[in-house]
Coordinates of N, CA and C and ligand atoms in Angstrom, one line a residue:
M193 N 109.1 115.2 102.7 CA 110.4 114.9 102.3 C 110.5 114.8 100.8
N194 N 111.8 115.1 100.1 CA 111.9 115.0 98.6 C 111.7 113.4 98.2
R195 N 111.3 113.2 97.1 CA 111.4 111.9 96.5 C 112.7 111.5 96.1
G196 N 113.3 110.4 96.2 CA 114.5 110.1 95.5 C 114.4 109.8 94.1
L197 N 115.6 109.7 93.4 CA 115.7 109.6 92.2 C 116.8 108.8 91.7
L198 N 116.8 108.0 90.7 CA 117.9 107.2 90.2 C 118.3 107.7 88.8
I199 N 119.5 108.2 88.7 CA 119.9 108.8 87.4 C 121.1 108.0 87.0
T200 N 121.1 107.4 85.8 CA 122.2 106.5 85.5 C 122.9 107.2 84.2
F201 N 124.2 106.8 84.1 CA 125.1 107.4 83.0 C 125.7 106.1 82.3
E202 N 125.6 106.0 81.0 CA 126.0 104.9 80.1 C 126.7 105.4 79.0
G203 N 127.5 104.4 78.4 CA 128.3 104.7 77.2 C 129.4 103.9 77.2
I204 N 130.2 103.9 76.0 CA 131.2 103.1 75.8 C 132.6 103.5 76.7
D205 N 133.5 102.7 76.8 CA 134.6 103.2 77.5 C 135.3 104.4 77.0
G206 N 135.5 105.6 77.9 CA 136.1 106.8 77.2 C 135.1 107.8 76.7
C207 N 133.7 107.6 76.9 CA 132.8 108.5 76.5 C 132.7 109.8 77.2
G208 N 133.2 109.9 78.5 CA 133.1 111.2 79.2 C 132.0 111.1 80.3
K209 N 131.7 110.0 80.8 CA 130.6 109.8 81.7 C 130.9 110.6 83.1
S210 N 132.2 110.2 83.5 CA 132.6 110.6 85.0 C 132.5 112.1 85.0
T211 N 133.0 113.0 84.1 CA 133.0 114.4 84.0 C 131.6 114.9 84.3
Q212 N 130.8 114.2 83.5 CA 129.3 114.7 83.5 C 128.6 114.4 84.8
L213 N 128.8 113.2 85.2 CA 128.0 112.8 86.4 C 128.5 113.6 87.7
N214 N 129.8 113.8 87.6 CA 130.2 114.7 88.8 C 129.7 116.2 88.7
K215 N 129.6 116.7 87.5 CA 129.1 117.9 87.4 C 127.5 118.0 87.8
L216 N 126.9 116.9 87.3 CA 125.4 116.9 87.7 C 125.3 116.7 89.3
A217 N 126.1 116.0 90.0 CA 126.1 115.9 91.4 C 126.2 117.2 92.2
D218 N 127.3 118.1 91.5 CA 127.4 119.3 92.1 C 126.2 120.1 91.9
W219 N 125.7 120.1 90.7 CA 124.4 120.9 90.4 C 123.3 120.6 91.4
F220 N 123.2 119.2 91.7 CA 122.2 118.9 92.6 C 122.4 119.4 94.1
K221 N 123.7 119.4 94.3 CA 124.1 119.8 95.8 C 124.0 121.2 95.8
S222 N 124.2 122.1 94.9 CA 123.9 123.5 94.9 C 122.5 123.8 94.9
N223 N 121.8 122.9 94.4 CA 120.2 123.0 94.7 C 119.6 122.4 96.0
G224 N 120.6 122.1 96.8 CA 120.2 121.7 98.2 C 119.7 120.2 98.2
R225 N 119.9 119.4 97.3 CA 119.5 118.0 97.3 C 120.8 117.2 97.9
S226 N 120.5 116.1 98.5 CA 121.4 115.2 99.1 C 121.7 114.3 98.0
V227 N 122.9 114.1 97.6 CA 123.3 113.3 96.4 C 124.3 112.2 96.7
L228 N 124.0 111.0 96.2 CA 125.0 109.9 96.4 C 125.5 109.5 94.9
V229 N 126.8 109.4 94.7 CA 127.3 108.9 93.4 C 127.9 107.6 93.7
V230 N 127.6 106.7 92.9 CA 128.2 105.3 92.9 C 128.5 104.9 91.6
R231 N 129.4 103.7 91.5 CA 129.8 103.2 90.2 C 129.4 101.7 90.3
E232 N 129.1 101.2 89.1 CA 129.1 99.9 88.8 C 130.1 99.3 87.9
P233 N 130.8 98.1 88.1 CA 130.7 97.4 89.2 C 131.3 97.9 90.4
G234 N 131.0 97.7 91.6 CA 131.6 98.3 92.8 C 130.7 98.9 93.7
G235 N 131.0 99.8 94.4 CA 130.2 100.7 95.4 C 129.8 100.0 96.7
T236 N 130.4 98.8 96.9 CA 130.2 98.1 98.1 C 131.5 97.4 98.4
S237 N 131.8 96.9 99.6 CA 133.1 96.2 99.7 C 133.1 94.8 98.8
I238 N 131.9 94.1 98.9 CA 131.8 92.9 98.2 C 131.9 93.3 96.5
G239 N 131.2 94.4 96.2 CA 131.2 94.8 94.7 C 132.6 95.2 94.2
E240 N 133.5 95.7 95.3 CA 134.8 96.3 94.7 C 135.6 95.1 94.5
K241 N 135.5 94.1 95.2 CA 136.2 92.8 95.2 C 135.8 92.1 93.8
I242 N 134.7 92.1 93.5 CA 134.1 91.5 92.3 C 134.7 92.5 91.0
R243 N 134.6 93.7 91.3 CA 135.2 94.6 90.2 C 136.7 94.3 89.8
N244 N 137.3 93.9 91.0 CA 138.8 93.8 90.6 C 139.0 92.4 89.8
I245 N 138.2 91.4 90.2 CA 138.1 90.1 89.4 C 137.8 90.5 88.0
L246 N 136.6 91.2 87.8 CA 136.2 91.4 86.3 C 137.2 92.4 85.5
L247 N 137.9 93.2 86.1 CA 138.6 94.1 85.2 C 140.1 93.7 85.1
D248 N 140.4 92.8 85.9 CA 141.9 92.3 86.0 C 142.2 91.6 84.6
K249 N 143.3 92.1 83.9 CA 143.6 91.6 82.5 C 144.1 90.2 82.6
K250 N 144.5 89.8 83.9 CA 145.1 88.4 84.1 C 144.1 87.5 84.0
N251 N 142.8 87.9 84.0 CA 141.6 86.9 84.2 C 141.1 86.7 82.6
D252 N 142.0 86.5 81.9 CA 141.7 86.3 80.4 C 140.9 85.1 80.0
E253 N 140.9 84.1 81.0 CA 140.3 82.9 80.7 C 138.7 82.9 81.1
M254 N 138.3 84.1 81.6 CA 137.0 84.1 82.1 C 136.0 84.1 81.0
C255 N 135.0 83.2 81.2 CA 133.9 82.9 80.2 C 132.9 83.8 80.3
S256 N 132.1 84.0 79.1 CA 131.2 85.2 79.2 C 130.1 85.1 80.3
V257 N 129.6 83.8 80.5 CA 128.7 83.5 81.5 C 129.1 84.0 82.9
T258 N 130.3 83.6 83.2 CA 130.8 83.9 84.4 C 130.9 85.4 84.5
E259 N 131.3 86.2 83.4 CA 131.4 87.6 83.6 C 130.0 88.2 83.8
L260 N 129.0 87.7 83.1 CA 127.6 88.3 83.3 C 127.1 88.0 84.8
L261 N 127.5 86.8 85.2 CA 126.9 86.5 86.6 C 127.6 87.5 87.7
L262 N 129.0 87.6 87.5 CA 129.6 88.5 88.4 C 129.1 89.9 88.3
Y263 N 128.8 90.5 87.1 CA 128.3 91.8 87.1 C 127.1 92.0 87.8
E264 N 126.1 90.7 87.6 CA 124.8 90.8 88.2 C 125.0 90.7 89.7
A265 N 126.0 89.9 90.2 CA 126.1 89.8 91.7 C 126.5 91.1 92.2
A266 N 127.4 91.7 91.6 CA 127.8 93.1 92.2 C 126.6 94.1 92.2
R267 N 125.8 93.9 91.2 CA 124.6 94.7 91.1 C 123.6 94.3 92.1
A268 N 123.4 93.2 92.4 CA 122.4 92.7 93.5 C 122.9 93.4 94.8
Q269 N 124.2 93.4 94.9 CA 124.7 93.8 96.2 C 124.5 95.4 96.5
I270 N 125.0 96.1 95.5 CA 124.8 97.5 95.4 C 123.5 98.1 95.6
T271 N 122.5 97.3 94.8 CA 121.2 97.7 94.9 C 120.3 97.7 96.2
S272 N 120.7 96.3 96.8 CA 120.1 96.2 98.1 C 120.7 96.9 99.2
Q273 N 122.1 97.0 99.2 CA 122.8 97.7 100.2 C 122.9 99.2 100.3
V274 N 122.9 99.7 99.0 CA 123.2 101.2 98.8 C 122.2 101.8 98.1
I275 N 121.8 101.4 96.9 CA 121.0 102.2 96.0 C 119.5 102.3 96.6
R276 N 118.8 101.3 96.7 CA 117.4 101.4 97.3 C 117.3 102.1 98.7
P277 N 118.1 101.8 99.5 CA 118.0 102.5 100.9 C 118.2 104.1 100.7
A278 N 119.1 104.5 99.8 CA 119.3 105.8 99.5 C 118.1 106.5 98.9
I279 N 117.5 105.7 97.9 CA 116.4 106.4 97.2 C 115.2 106.5 98.2
E280 N 115.1 105.5 99.1 CA 114.0 105.6 100.2 C 114.2 106.7 101.2
E281 N 115.5 107.0 101.2 CA 115.7 108.3 102.2 C 115.5 109.5 101.4
G282 N 115.1 109.6 100.1 CA 114.9 110.8 99.3 C 116.1 111.4 98.7
K283 N 117.3 110.6 98.6 CA 118.4 111.1 98.0 C 118.3 111.0 96.4
I284 N 119.2 111.8 95.8 CA 119.3 111.5 94.4 C 120.6 110.6 94.2
V285 N 120.4 109.5 93.5 CA 121.4 108.5 93.2 C 121.8 108.6 92.0
I286 N 123.1 108.9 91.8 CA 123.7 109.0 90.3 C 124.6 107.8 90.3
C287 N 124.4 107.0 89.3 CA 125.2 105.8 89.1 C 125.9 105.7 87.8
D288 N 127.3 105.5 88.0 CA 128.1 105.5 86.8 C 128.0 104.0 86.3
R289 N 127.0 103.9 85.3 CA 126.7 102.6 84.8 C 125.6 101.8 85.8
F290 N 124.6 101.1 84.9 CA 123.8 100.3 85.6 C 123.4 99.2 84.7
Y291 N 122.1 98.8 84.8 CA 121.8 97.5 84.0 C 121.9 97.6 82.4
D292 N 122.0 98.9 82.0 CA 122.0 99.0 80.5 C 123.3 98.5 79.9
S293 N 124.3 98.7 80.8 CA 125.7 98.4 80.4 C 125.8 96.8 80.2
T294 N 124.9 96.1 81.0 CA 124.9 94.6 80.9 C 124.2 94.3 79.6
F295 N 123.2 95.0 79.2 CA 122.5 94.7 77.9 C 123.6 95.0 76.8
A296 N 124.3 96.0 76.9 CA 125.2 96.3 75.6 C 126.3 95.5 75.7
Y297 N 127.1 95.4 76.7 CA 128.3 94.6 76.9 C 128.2 93.0 76.7
Q298 N 127.2 92.5 77.7 CA 127.2 91.0 77.8 C 126.1 90.6 76.8
G299 N 124.9 91.3 76.8 CA 123.8 90.8 75.9 C 124.2 90.9 74.5
Y300 N 124.6 92.1 74.1 CA 124.8 92.4 72.7 C 126.3 92.0 72.3
A301 N 127.3 92.8 72.9 CA 128.6 92.5 72.4 C 129.1 91.2 72.7
R302 N 128.8 90.5 73.7 CA 129.2 89.1 74.1 C 128.4 88.2 73.4
G303 N 127.1 88.6 72.9 CA 126.2 87.7 72.3 C 125.3 86.8 73.2
L304 N 125.2 87.3 74.6 CA 124.3 86.4 75.5 C 122.8 86.6 75.2
G305 N 122.4 87.5 74.6 CA 121.2 87.8 74.4 C 120.3 88.5 75.4
E306 N 119.3 89.2 74.9 CA 118.6 90.1 75.6 C 117.7 89.5 76.8
K307 N 117.2 88.3 76.4 CA 116.3 87.8 77.4 C 116.8 87.3 78.7
L308 N 118.0 86.7 78.7 CA 118.8 86.1 79.8 C 119.2 87.4 80.5
V309 N 119.7 88.5 80.0 CA 120.2 89.6 80.6 C 119.0 90.3 81.4
R310 N 117.9 90.4 80.7 CA 116.7 91.1 81.3 C 116.2 90.4 82.5
D311 N 116.2 89.0 82.4 CA 115.7 88.2 83.6 C 116.7 88.5 84.8
L312 N 118.1 88.3 84.5 CA 119.0 88.6 85.6 C 119.0 89.8 86.2
N313 N 118.9 90.9 85.3 CA 118.8 92.4 85.6 C 117.6 92.5 86.7
E314 N 116.5 91.9 86.3 CA 115.3 91.9 87.1 C 115.5 91.3 88.6
T315 N 116.2 90.2 88.6 CA 116.5 89.6 89.9 C 117.5 90.5 90.7
A316 N 118.4 91.0 90.0 CA 119.6 91.7 90.8 C 119.1 93.0 91.2
T317 N 118.1 93.6 90.6 CA 117.6 95.0 91.0 C 116.3 94.8 91.8
E318 N 115.7 93.7 91.9 CA 114.3 93.5 92.3 C 113.3 94.4 91.8
G319 N 113.6 94.6 90.4 CA 112.6 95.5 89.7 C 112.8 97.1 89.8
L320 N 114.0 97.4 90.4 CA 114.3 98.9 90.5 C 114.8 99.4 89.1
A321 N 114.2 100.5 88.6 CA 114.6 101.0 87.3 C 115.0 102.4 87.4
P322 N 116.0 102.8 86.6 CA 116.4 104.4 86.6 C 115.1 105.1 86.3
N323 N 115.1 106.4 86.7 CA 114.1 107.3 86.3 C 114.5 107.8 85.0
I324 N 116.0 108.1 84.9 CA 116.4 108.6 83.5 C 117.8 108.1 83.4
T325 N 118.1 107.9 82.2 CA 119.4 107.4 81.8 C 120.0 108.2 80.7
F326 N 121.2 108.8 80.8 CA 122.0 109.5 79.9 C 123.0 108.6 79.2
L327 N 122.8 108.3 77.9 CA 123.6 107.6 77.1 C 124.6 108.6 76.3
L328 N 125.9 108.7 76.8 CA 126.9 109.6 76.0 C 127.5 108.8 75.0
D329 N 126.9 109.3 73.8 CA 127.3 108.5 72.4 C 128.4 109.2 71.9
L330 N 129.3 108.1 71.6 CA 130.7 108.5 70.9 C 130.9 107.3 70.0
T331 N 131.7 107.7 68.9 CA 132.0 106.5 68.0 C 133.2 105.9 68.8
A332 N 133.6 104.5 68.6 CA 134.6 103.8 69.3 C 136.0 104.4 69.0
E333 N 136.1 104.9 67.7 CA 137.6 105.5 67.4 C 137.7 106.7 68.2
D334 N 136.7 107.7 68.5 CA 137.0 108.8 69.2 C 137.1 108.5 70.7
A335 N 136.3 107.5 71.2 CA 136.5 107.2 72.6 C 137.9 106.6 72.9
Y336 N 138.4 105.8 71.9 CA 139.7 105.1 72.0 C 140.8 106.4 72.1
K337 N 140.7 107.3 71.3 CA 141.7 108.4 71.3 C 141.5 109.1 72.7
R338 N 140.5 109.4 73.2 CA 140.3 110.0 74.4 C 141.0 109.2 75.6
R339 N 140.7 107.8 75.6 CA 141.2 106.9 76.5 C 142.9 107.0 76.5
K340 N 143.3 107.0 75.1 CA 144.9 106.9 74.9 C 145.3 108.3 75.6
G341 N 144.7 109.3 75.4 CA 144.9 110.8 75.8 C 145.2 111.0 77.2
R342 N 144.4 110.2 77.9 CA 144.4 110.1 79.4 C 145.6 109.2 79.9
G343 N 146.1 108.4 79.1 CA 147.2 107.7 79.6 C 147.1 106.6 80.5
E344 N 145.6 106.2 80.8 CA 145.6 105.2 81.8 C 145.6 103.8 81.1
A345 N 146.2 102.8 82.2 CA 146.3 101.3 81.7 C 144.7 100.7 81.3
E346 N 144.9 100.0 80.3 CA 143.7 99.5 79.9 C 143.1 98.4 80.8
D347 N 141.7 98.3 81.1 CA 141.3 97.1 81.8 C 140.9 95.9 80.9
R348 N 140.5 94.8 81.5 CA 140.1 93.8 80.7 C 139.2 93.9 79.5
L349 N 138.2 94.6 79.8 CA 137.2 95.0 78.8 C 137.6 95.9 77.8
E350 N 138.4 96.9 78.3 CA 139.0 98.0 77.2 C 139.9 97.2 76.3
A351 N 140.6 96.3 76.9 CA 141.6 95.5 76.0 C 141.0 94.6 75.0
M352 N 139.6 94.4 75.0 CA 139.0 93.8 73.9 C 139.1 94.3 72.7
G353 N 139.4 95.6 72.5 CA 139.7 96.3 71.2 C 138.5 97.0 70.5
L354 N 138.7 97.6 69.4 CA 137.9 98.5 68.8 C 136.5 97.8 68.3
D355 N 136.6 96.6 67.7 CA 135.4 95.9 67.1 C 134.4 95.7 68.4
F356 N 135.1 95.3 69.6 CA 134.2 95.0 70.6 C 133.4 96.3 71.2
Q357 N 134.2 97.4 71.1 CA 133.6 98.7 71.6 C 132.5 99.2 70.5
K358 N 132.8 98.9 69.2 CA 131.8 99.2 68.2 C 130.6 98.4 68.5
A359 N 130.6 97.1 68.9 CA 129.6 96.3 69.1 C 128.7 96.7 70.3
V360 N 129.5 97.2 71.3 CA 128.9 97.7 72.5 C 128.0 99.0 72.2
R361 N 128.7 99.9 71.4 CA 128.0 101.0 71.0 C 126.7 100.7 70.3
E362 N 126.7 99.8 69.4 CA 125.6 99.4 68.6 C 124.4 98.9 69.6
G363 N 124.8 98.1 70.6 CA 123.9 97.6 71.7 C 123.2 98.8 72.2
Y364 N 124.0 99.7 72.6 CA 123.4 101.0 73.2 C 122.5 101.6 72.3
L365 N 122.7 101.8 71.1 CA 121.8 102.4 70.2 C 120.6 101.8 69.9
V366 N 120.7 100.5 70.0 CA 119.5 99.5 69.8 C 118.6 99.9 71.0
L367 N 119.2 99.9 72.3 CA 118.4 100.1 73.4 C 117.7 101.4 73.5
A368 N 118.4 102.5 73.1 CA 118.1 103.8 73.2 C 117.0 104.1 72.2
E369 N 117.0 103.4 71.0 CA 115.9 103.6 70.0 C 114.6 103.1 70.6
N370 N 114.6 102.0 71.6 CA 113.4 101.4 72.0 C 112.9 101.8 73.3
D371 N 113.5 102.8 73.8 CA 113.2 103.2 75.2 C 113.4 104.6 75.6
Y372 N 112.3 105.4 75.7 CA 112.3 106.9 76.0 C 113.3 107.1 77.3
R373 N 113.2 106.2 78.3 CA 114.0 106.6 79.4 C 115.5 107.0 79.1
I374 N 116.0 106.4 78.1 CA 117.5 106.6 77.7 C 117.5 107.7 76.8
R375 N 118.3 108.8 77.1 CA 118.3 110.0 76.4 C 119.8 109.9 75.9
R376 N 119.8 109.7 74.5 CA 121.1 109.7 73.8 C 121.7 111.1 73.6
I377 N 122.8 111.2 74.0 CA 123.5 112.7 73.9 C 124.7 112.5 73.0
D378 N 125.0 113.4 72.1 CA 126.1 113.4 71.3 C 127.2 113.9 72.1
A379 N 128.2 112.9 72.5 CA 129.3 113.1 73.4 C 130.5 113.7 72.7
S380 N 130.4 114.0 71.4 CA 131.6 114.6 70.8 C 131.3 116.3 70.9
K381 N 130.2 116.7 71.5 CA 130.1 118.1 71.8 C 130.8 118.5 73.0
S382 N 130.9 119.9 73.2 CA 131.8 120.3 74.3 C 131.1 119.8 75.8
I383 N 132.0 120.0 76.8 CA 131.5 119.5 78.1 C 130.2 120.4 78.6
D384 N 130.5 121.7 78.1 CA 129.4 122.6 78.7 C 128.1 122.4 77.9
D385 N 128.1 122.1 76.6 CA 126.9 121.8 75.7 C 126.2 120.5 76.2
I386 N 127.1 119.6 76.5 CA 126.5 118.4 77.0 C 125.8 118.4 78.3
F387 N 126.5 119.3 79.2 CA 126.0 119.5 80.4 C 124.7 120.2 80.4
E388 N 124.7 121.2 79.6 CA 123.2 122.0 79.5 C 122.2 121.1 79.1
T389 N 122.4 120.2 78.0 CA 121.5 119.3 77.7 C 121.0 118.4 78.9
I390 N 121.9 117.8 79.7 CA 121.6 116.9 80.7 C 120.7 117.7 81.7
V391 N 121.1 118.9 82.0 CA 120.4 119.6 83.2 C 119.0 119.9 82.7
G392 N 118.8 120.3 81.3 CA 117.5 120.5 80.7 C 116.6 119.3 81.0
E393 N 117.3 118.0 80.6 CA 116.4 116.8 80.8 C 116.1 116.5 82.2
V394 N 117.0 116.7 83.1 CA 116.8 116.4 84.5 C 115.7 117.4 84.9
E395 N 115.7 118.6 84.6 CA 114.7 119.6 85.1 C 113.3 119.0 84.5
K396 N 113.2 118.6 83.3 CA 111.8 118.1 82.8 C 111.4 116.9 83.5
E397 N 112.3 116.2 83.9 CA 112.0 114.7 84.6 C 111.6 115.1 86.0
I398 N 112.2 116.1 86.7 CA 111.9 116.5 88.1 C 110.5 117.2 87.9
A399 N 110.2 117.8 87.0 CA 108.9 118.5 86.9 C 107.8 117.4 86.5
A400 N 108.2 116.4 85.7 CA 107.2 115.4 85.4 C 106.9 114.5 86.6
C401 N 107.9 114.2 87.5 CA 107.4 113.3 88.5 C 107.4 114.1 89.9
G402 N 107.4 115.3 89.8 CA 107.3 116.1 91.2 C 108.1 115.7 92.2
T403 N 109.4 115.7 92.1 CA 110.2 115.5 93.2 C 110.8 116.5 93.9
R404 N 110.4 117.7 93.6 CA 111.1 118.8 94.2 C 110.5 119.1 95.7
Ligands
TMP782 P1 134.3 101.6 84.3 O1 134.1 101.7 85.7 O2 135.6 102.1 83.9 O3 133.4 102.0 83.3 O4 134.6 100.1 83.9 C1 133.7 99.1 83.9 C2 133.9 98.1 82.9 O5 132.9 97.1 83.0 C3 133.5 98.8 81.5 O6 134.4 98.3 80.6 C4 132.2 98.3 81.2 C5 132.1 96.9 81.9 N1 130.8 96.7 82.3 C6 130.2 95.4 81.6 O7 130.7 94.8 80.8 N2 129.0 95.1 82.0 C7 128.3 95.7 83.1 O8 127.1 95.3 83.4 C8 128.9 96.8 83.8 C9 128.2 97.6 84.8 C10 130.0 97.4 83.3

């Protein structure tokens, strides 16, 4: 049986993760692999309820620690119920955000610190780590323009404004500098150029860990 893989996509809101992760899922399927695409927070019925609480703009009284614990609760649920079993079945799991989001958003931008987030991530995932993570890096200004262009309503986190998104980006860049697992990709490039880079990195990873 093929070995499973966990591939995660990260970046500030509007960086273009969804386009790329769906293209990657199609690429794996055309190569005969069984793929599961999930998102965080969400991906389980409990997680989707938590997601609604987290992203609801009406919940503007939510304190940072509540926010952190809710993200971790949703993560614990999807990891045990969906992600770990799928990987054990040999599937490719592609996750739209995983625990690096919590480092960047809650640890860095909200200022809750790396240690607390690391400990909670460890508990929520029972030590499961992505094999490879793509950080689609874009300036907060460019990401904001893209989001406006799509005309979607802002959620609670997006409504925090440009300075918050700038801090999140900074958090991601610090993470990527210190961890080879995280491949930083210039998300201002064309969709095809970005995808070519992603596939190249995935092929290298597959060769390195022998999952074919
Ligand atoms: P998205 O599905 O549109 O990316 O929305 C999820 C939002 O939640 C996004 O603004 C990033 C934020 N988020 C955190 O703040 N911490 C986390 O741990 C995760 C997974 C997401």
